[in-house]
């Protein structure tokens, strides 16, 4: 499982092992300030990051770097 | 009130039968006090009397929990007690589990007050602290002198039907129960007082201790997402329009399982958020912002994700208790495993 979430410290506290930081609390996988096309691209990047996290071996709680 | 009749449960070691080499002895009923029972009776004075002591080997009990519990229950019944005490077990793990398990059985079957005592890190404490009053002891029998009066005192209160004060005052392990009380000062005032103490480096006591969170070892990585079956789960409250299961906007008491068949994207017509803890405008306009169905569908078509599980799961993570969240996770992951799901993206707002 990968946890895509905005408030990473909470995810760390509750014990998620693969954590992918999201954009904002009311729109974790989107950004209404962007055009719909750009927004979907952003969402795609986050989902791709989540898939990378799922395919990465970790031995402890790991926060994957945000590059979007 | 006439003298309270007590049955006491102890293990083979405290009965003086022997250590590990005798841990397989079967349950046995003896009249009167044995071993630590004497320290309890010293506190009881004329208020209560240990009429019988049940002794059982720790290994025997833990290897035959069901039958041993039944045998012990029969012995306890024979003595018709008003109160049942087990231990103290200190940090002896199997003894602690036996004390907790026997107490719970007696409480459930005979409906009389029960109490035990052990060290907080005894696995028996974790297993039974929600069900039982467990008096806190040190980690070894060297602390018996302190433990016995505490245990006996709590036991007498229970037998007299007196209401116990909080765990700290009475010396038992917190059961995780919260009670409403009225205080002179408002919450704001008390919070600021705490903050001032904190800033001044003085000691203060929180009114809301954080629960202890579990840690689980990470699962191995998914080998190849292009062959994996992915499921989407969210605590962001994305549900079909109209919230058919009436998931509460805060302190959700349930989660929902929703069919994604026929949806390539989520829209403001088809879905919405039930979450009451964030501004719902953006999620309601475009629910993919919380549950990224549109992108995942694309990636399945492109062969980057093997397949998407037909259902998504949703609850509202807003003031939801850890205990409930854990329950939902245990239940839905069973479902996911049964359906052959091999990867999960959980989104949270």
Short mmCIF file of C-alpha atoms in Angstrom, two decimals, chain B residues 83 204 304:
data_model
loop_
_atom_site.label_atom_id
_atom_site.label_comp_id
_atom_site.label_asym_id
_atom_site.label_seq_id
_atom_site.Cartn_x
_atom_site.Cartn_y
_atom_site.Cartn_z
CA UNK B 83 -15.44 -11.64 43.92
CA UNK B 204 1.64 19.79 32.75
CA UNK B 304 1.11 0.48 -17.12
#
